[in-house]
XYZ file of C-alpha atoms in Angstrom:
444
model
C -96.916 91.149 29.419
C -93.199 91.762 28.697
C -92.694 92.922 32.188
C -94.319 89.728 33.833
C -92.403 87.519 31.468
C -89.180 89.455 32.637
C -89.833 89.267 36.165
C -90.380 85.302 36.014
C -87.347 85.019 34.300
C -85.416 86.961 36.767
C -86.701 84.771 39.596
C -85.127 81.762 37.823
C -82.017 83.642 37.481
C -81.826 85.146 40.782
C -81.787 88.946 39.631
C -84.127 91.525 38.195
C -82.252 92.897 35.223
C -83.071 96.706 34.191
C -82.242 95.843 30.503
C -83.775 93.539 28.099
C -82.655 89.941 28.813
C -80.415 88.419 26.136
C -81.249 85.748 23.971
C -79.844 82.870 25.813
C -81.603 83.808 28.982
C -85.011 83.633 26.927
C -84.224 80.003 25.558
C -83.077 78.739 28.968
C -86.652 79.800 30.133
C -88.332 78.477 27.354
C -86.721 75.216 27.831
C -87.532 75.138 31.490
C -90.933 75.835 30.662
C -91.242 73.158 27.939
C -89.893 70.595 30.750
C -92.434 71.506 33.286
C -95.305 71.376 30.739
C -94.098 68.118 29.550
C -94.160 66.815 33.021
C -97.621 67.788 33.791
C -99.105 66.741 30.371
C -97.730 63.003 31.215
C -99.894 63.102 34.253
C -102.593 63.948 32.145
C -102.095 61.210 29.822
C -102.281 58.728 32.681
C -105.383 60.215 33.742
C -107.125 60.863 30.388
C -110.343 58.591 31.541
C -111.111 61.021 34.481
C -110.346 63.912 32.372
C -112.686 62.615 29.555
C -115.483 61.923 32.173
C -115.232 65.560 33.447
C -115.382 66.909 29.917
C -118.342 64.942 28.709
C -120.005 65.893 31.971
C -119.181 69.771 31.560
C -120.738 69.454 27.793
C -123.854 68.166 29.014
C -124.560 70.676 31.551
C -122.781 73.672 29.525
C -123.438 72.783 25.895
C -127.000 72.510 24.924
C -126.156 71.442 21.255
C -124.227 68.146 22.519
C -126.716 67.298 24.949
C -129.052 65.246 22.502
C -126.209 63.537 21.142
C -124.878 62.594 24.702
C -128.292 61.491 25.733
C -128.618 59.241 22.397
C -125.299 57.834 22.699
C -123.276 58.670 26.020
C -120.405 56.013 25.004
C -120.094 57.033 21.554
C -119.209 60.646 22.529
C -117.156 59.799 25.488
C -115.008 57.680 22.692
C -115.027 60.679 20.534
C -114.000 62.857 23.691
C -111.276 60.421 24.778
C -109.590 60.065 21.222
C -109.677 63.682 20.611
C -107.985 64.349 24.227
C -105.575 61.482 23.744
C -103.954 62.906 20.489
C -104.111 66.574 21.494
C -102.434 66.193 24.790
C -99.878 63.882 23.249
C -99.243 66.456 20.873
C -97.994 68.607 23.538
C -95.516 66.008 24.513
C -94.522 64.607 20.934
C -95.772 67.035 18.544
C -94.216 65.526 15.638
C -95.327 61.740 16.477
C -98.975 62.989 17.378
C -99.796 66.238 15.091
C -100.943 64.306 11.976
C -103.179 61.967 14.101
C -104.697 65.004 15.996
C -105.321 66.558 12.711
C -107.031 63.651 11.369
C -109.330 63.194 14.582
C -110.446 66.790 14.465
C -111.390 66.469 10.992
C -113.088 63.478 11.704
C -115.091 65.184 14.601
C -116.033 67.974 12.433
C -117.245 65.826 9.737
C -119.349 63.664 12.021
C -120.698 66.347 13.785
C -122.037 67.838 10.623
C -123.496 64.741 9.705
C -125.333 64.709 12.764
C -126.547 68.215 12.500
C -124.870 69.530 15.897
C -124.338 73.261 15.292
C -120.865 74.404 14.366
C -120.939 76.785 17.183
C -121.405 74.002 19.494
C -118.599 71.930 18.265
C -116.158 74.863 18.494
C -117.183 75.549 22.033
C -116.766 72.089 22.844
C -113.018 72.309 21.422
C -112.258 75.421 23.622
C -114.266 73.596 26.785
C -111.596 70.841 26.217
C -108.567 73.505 25.679
C -109.531 75.323 28.873
C -109.939 72.102 30.844
C -106.785 70.821 29.880
C -105.006 74.047 30.458
C -106.302 74.338 34.133
C -105.291 70.738 34.723
C -101.817 71.529 33.341
C -101.605 74.645 35.768
C -103.002 72.635 38.681
C -100.568 69.690 38.499
C -97.689 72.039 38.172
C -98.916 73.796 41.129
C -99.361 70.536 43.048
C -95.782 69.338 42.033
C -93.947 72.757 42.670
C -95.772 75.811 42.827
C -92.917 78.057 41.676
C -92.852 76.366 38.562
C -96.341 77.759 37.767
C -94.630 80.880 36.463
C -92.888 79.083 33.927
C -95.937 78.011 31.866
C -96.697 81.593 30.940
C -93.701 80.865 28.359
C -95.865 78.217 26.683
C -99.349 79.505 27.284
C -99.319 81.189 23.879
C -98.522 77.894 21.974
C -101.253 75.824 23.969
C -103.880 78.514 22.754
C -102.653 78.760 19.286
C -102.869 74.877 19.480
C -106.431 74.984 20.537
C -107.248 77.642 17.651
C -105.348 75.586 15.106
C -107.558 72.659 15.694
C -110.795 75.035 15.930
C -109.868 76.042 12.508
C -109.491 72.414 11.020
C -112.996 71.414 12.688
C -114.638 74.412 11.519
C -113.299 73.597 7.636
C -113.846 70.054 7.810
C -117.737 70.870 9.239
C -118.275 73.247 6.348
C -116.804 70.899 3.787
C -119.031 68.294 4.959
C -121.986 70.483 5.284
C -121.554 71.391 1.286
C -121.306 67.883 0.616
C -124.558 66.998 2.548
C -126.175 69.985 1.061
C -125.251 68.874 -2.354
C -126.427 65.316 -1.612
C -129.592 66.513 -0.193
C -130.515 68.799 -2.869
C -129.544 66.055 -5.582
C -131.787 63.572 -3.748
C -134.613 66.081 -3.794
C -133.894 66.758 -7.294
C -134.206 63.306 -8.387
C -137.323 62.791 -6.410
C -138.920 65.651 -7.764
C -138.052 64.775 -11.181
C -139.528 61.212 -10.382
C -142.800 62.423 -9.245
C -143.270 64.867 -12.168
C -142.338 62.068 -14.480
C -144.556 59.662 -13.065
C -142.212 57.057 -12.559
C -141.863 57.130 -8.663
C -143.127 54.267 -7.170
C -146.049 54.058 -4.986
C -143.960 52.740 -2.136
C -141.669 55.665 -2.562
C -144.173 58.358 -2.187
C -144.374 58.292 1.567
C -140.519 58.741 1.634
C -140.802 61.444 -1.129
C -143.212 63.236 1.193
C -141.016 63.147 4.168
C -138.046 64.442 2.240
C -139.763 67.297 0.457
C -141.777 68.284 3.395
C -145.022 68.058 1.418
C -148.214 66.194 2.544
C -148.801 62.958 0.579
C -152.442 63.404 0.153
C -152.493 67.252 -0.591
C -153.681 69.025 -3.389
C -151.274 70.101 -6.080
C -151.165 71.664 -9.321
C -148.187 71.956 -11.829
C -146.694 75.360 -13.350
C -144.894 75.020 -16.679
C -142.827 77.837 -18.045
C -141.073 77.898 -21.228
C -139.665 80.642 -23.808
C -141.529 81.492 -26.910
C -140.741 79.265 -29.964
C -137.594 80.732 -31.498
C -136.660 82.766 -28.544
C -133.550 82.540 -26.618
C -133.546 79.165 -24.843
C -132.027 78.575 -21.292
C -128.810 76.399 -20.975
C -128.982 73.721 -18.293
C -130.951 73.695 -14.962
C -131.270 77.617 -14.779
C -134.091 79.734 -13.331
C -137.053 79.809 -15.348
C -137.539 83.155 -17.374
C -140.290 84.240 -14.961
C -140.369 86.903 -12.132
C -142.386 85.305 -9.711
C -144.059 86.668 -6.703
C -142.513 86.097 -3.330
C -144.381 83.097 -2.541
C -143.672 81.487 -5.642
C -139.957 82.624 -6.633
C -137.573 79.772 -6.991
C -134.634 79.896 -4.387
C -131.002 78.855 -4.799
C -131.927 75.382 -3.523
C -134.844 73.412 -3.298
C -137.399 74.251 -0.434
C -140.886 72.802 0.254
C -141.685 74.501 3.471
C -145.472 75.948 3.707
C -145.431 79.232 2.259
C -141.910 78.872 0.827
C -140.775 78.487 -2.773
C -142.036 75.664 -4.902
C -140.070 72.714 -6.128
C -138.610 73.423 -9.453
C -137.526 70.868 -12.010
C -136.001 71.972 -15.364
C -136.397 69.448 -18.317
C -135.129 69.969 -21.828
C -138.071 72.221 -23.265
C -139.583 73.576 -20.097
C -139.208 74.258 -16.320
C -141.871 72.776 -14.170
C -142.951 73.771 -10.640
C -145.170 71.975 -8.282
C -147.704 74.170 -6.741
C -149.283 73.319 -3.327
C -152.770 74.353 -3.099
C -155.233 74.927 -0.105
C -157.675 72.125 0.772
C -157.204 68.333 0.943
C -158.233 65.184 -1.208
C -161.706 65.366 -2.776
C -161.823 69.372 -1.266
C -162.628 71.365 -4.616
C -160.384 74.120 -2.657
C -160.763 77.772 -3.979
C -161.895 77.605 -7.600
C -160.079 80.843 -8.394
C -156.639 79.780 -6.718
C -155.060 78.930 -9.855
C -156.487 82.065 -11.606
C -155.001 83.944 -8.868
C -151.509 82.282 -9.352
C -151.743 83.202 -12.948
C -152.594 86.673 -12.206
C -149.534 86.914 -9.866
C -147.017 85.855 -12.564
C -145.147 88.696 -13.837
C -143.574 87.309 -16.926
C -141.348 89.176 -19.423
C -142.382 89.346 -23.055
C -142.204 86.095 -24.780
C -142.497 84.140 -21.872
C -145.149 81.135 -22.149
C -146.675 79.698 -19.051
C -149.344 77.051 -18.205
C -150.954 75.917 -15.277
C -152.640 72.381 -15.236
C -155.453 71.345 -13.216
C -155.555 70.439 -9.469
C -154.732 66.991 -8.650
C -154.884 65.029 -5.411
C -151.776 63.552 -3.746
C -148.128 63.415 -4.465
C -148.694 60.216 -6.705
C -150.830 62.222 -9.312
C -148.197 64.724 -10.045
C -147.150 62.959 -13.280
C -150.761 63.705 -14.388
C -150.303 67.109 -13.105
C -147.529 67.807 -15.267
C -148.914 66.343 -18.507
C -152.013 68.802 -17.672
C -149.353 71.771 -17.368
C -147.605 70.508 -20.700
C -151.309 70.612 -22.541
C -151.929 74.161 -20.914
C -148.400 75.320 -22.094
C -148.924 74.145 -25.631
C -152.194 76.090 -25.488
C -150.091 79.475 -25.097
C -149.987 81.745 -27.672
C -146.737 81.576 -29.569
C -146.143 85.104 -28.917
C -146.400 84.385 -24.829
C -148.812 84.378 -22.242
C -150.534 82.403 -19.181
C -153.061 79.887 -19.581
C -154.988 78.009 -16.816
C -155.953 74.962 -18.505
C -159.415 74.779 -16.570
C -160.281 78.038 -18.324
C -159.036 76.932 -21.751
C -160.397 73.259 -22.271
C -161.414 73.493 -25.860
C -157.893 74.797 -26.635
C -156.630 71.850 -24.808
C -158.651 69.537 -26.789
C -157.114 70.745 -29.976
C -153.534 70.658 -28.880
C -153.741 67.250 -27.210
C -154.342 65.812 -30.692
C -152.283 68.179 -33.423
C -153.258 65.786 -36.242
C -156.936 65.886 -35.634
C -156.766 69.843 -34.880
C -155.184 70.123 -38.223
C -157.707 67.947 -40.068
C -160.348 70.085 -38.348
C -159.167 73.142 -39.512
C -158.384 72.351 -42.945
C -162.107 70.945 -43.456
C -163.873 73.927 -41.717
C -161.481 76.734 -43.107
C -159.866 75.151 -46.055
C -162.072 77.082 -48.574
C -161.081 80.300 -47.171
C -157.425 79.413 -48.346
C -158.507 80.163 -51.983
C -159.129 83.715 -51.333
C -156.824 86.511 -51.460
C -154.454 86.465 -48.105
C -155.839 89.933 -47.110
C -159.415 89.208 -47.895
C -159.173 85.664 -46.057
C -157.519 87.786 -42.947
C -160.274 89.972 -42.679
C -162.968 87.215 -42.787
C -160.961 85.258 -39.873
C -160.511 88.386 -37.904
C -164.194 89.335 -37.893
C -165.324 85.662 -37.368
C -162.861 85.624 -34.331
C -164.085 89.028 -32.818
C -167.721 87.967 -33.463
C -167.068 84.619 -31.433
C -165.149 86.533 -28.581
C -168.365 88.952 -28.527
C -170.448 86.106 -27.744
C -172.404 86.363 -31.136
C -172.940 90.167 -30.758
C -172.322 92.009 -34.138
C -172.566 95.281 -32.223
C -169.952 94.563 -29.956
C -167.876 92.881 -32.539
C -168.215 96.104 -34.883
C -167.016 98.172 -32.132
C -163.834 95.891 -31.827
C -163.094 96.159 -35.281
C -164.009 99.663 -35.905
C -166.803 99.033 -38.494
C -170.391 98.996 -38.757
C -172.472 95.886 -37.307
C -173.656 95.310 -40.984
C -170.356 95.023 -42.188
C -169.682 92.231 -39.589
C -172.973 90.567 -40.408
C -172.138 90.821 -44.403
C -168.564 89.175 -43.660
C -170.124 86.584 -41.485
C -172.661 85.635 -44.525
C -169.766 85.464 -46.753
C -168.037 83.277 -44.577
C -171.173 80.787 -44.440
C -171.350 80.852 -48.263
C -167.745 79.898 -48.915
C -167.749 77.230 -46.385
C -171.134 75.669 -46.108
C -171.278 76.438 -42.352
C -174.143 78.053 -40.693
C -173.070 80.151 -37.582
C -176.282 79.825 -35.916
C -176.294 75.906 -35.868
C -174.506 74.870 -32.393
C -172.566 71.904 -34.021
C -171.331 74.359 -36.653
C -170.264 77.054 -34.304
C -168.508 74.484 -32.213
C -166.542 73.118 -35.141
C -165.929 76.704 -36.102
C -164.526 77.702 -32.790
C -162.196 74.663 -32.509
C -160.957 75.324 -36.138
C -160.008 78.496 -35.379
C -158.449 77.588 -32.085
C -156.303 75.180 -34.144
C -155.097 77.709 -36.919
C -154.159 79.945 -34.183
C -152.203 77.325 -31.872
C -151.115 74.868 -34.240
C -150.738 77.171 -37.509
C -152.940 74.804 -39.486
């Protein structure tokens, strides 16, 4: 390139120097090049409508990202291109007067195209196509006027293309800022909509809009997962991820996603985090009865984490009910942590649904045992629990407790004597089972 520049300057001066040219010669050549550039640019300004037509047509043919926008509103795209060319070509003639306006126009185009979803690569390609077309027209106009002057344009070529790169940078920065704003706004709208659905405060008229926004079927089958730390354990601050290592199909991502097979939608409340689980089947379809159990088995919860999965419901409008069912399942979780599927722990759910009644039942049925020595009382309760878990088999209960079956039977008889209950009577057996659940879950 230095050799090319020197030869062109030499032609202007009528000699071909062997040594580097003095600074004054370069300045003279630069001034001459700027004058040539200005003359050609003024001709372009006078023919901007024709240049705009050509650029819009080239965009339609060569840039697929703009094709939909042009088909939708060709006049709007034409005005945008014309506005940009007017300020940018004007900047070649009067940089100080047009620079700020040209920058504002480029930022505006970047923001508008981000809102319309035109890919950033397409927007940058459009700017470079415009730069190439302007440069070619500058060269053609100069050649038409005086072919010898074309050689002077080499002195301003770098400036012209630096100008194009500068505006590409402005467009890209504005585009990314707008994209971040749009992403935040979209995610915030999703969060608010998810919160309204789970709270049961979403209007029926908004459910269709919510389905479209979240990418979920309005009449699908859903369940809700509730996750919380054990009582007294470390609590999360703010809307952080739940303390749960979920499998890939369930793991919450950085943003909200509702695409089929992707992460569920999460909402973090003051005491627990909730996830909307999309299930198989449609309204009225029982689906896979083991699906909720399979989800529970797939959860990889660290020690101390409590998780509750509510019963399945039909439709997005029923997610408020699904959340309440999940909260009931969460209350039925042991204090030490674990996962409870509500459909498999309905008796426990009955107890935690009415803590006052559960405590009253526990006091009525098990209260007489509180007069015993605590260690004696705990042995009887442990034996009674093992016997119920073994479906009334003293043999299996004894194996779990490492004692003889007769020892189990003796402890059960003592329980009956102290409480006046008969474990072979179905009504009493139900009450004893619920009372034990109340003491275990409510600390009654």
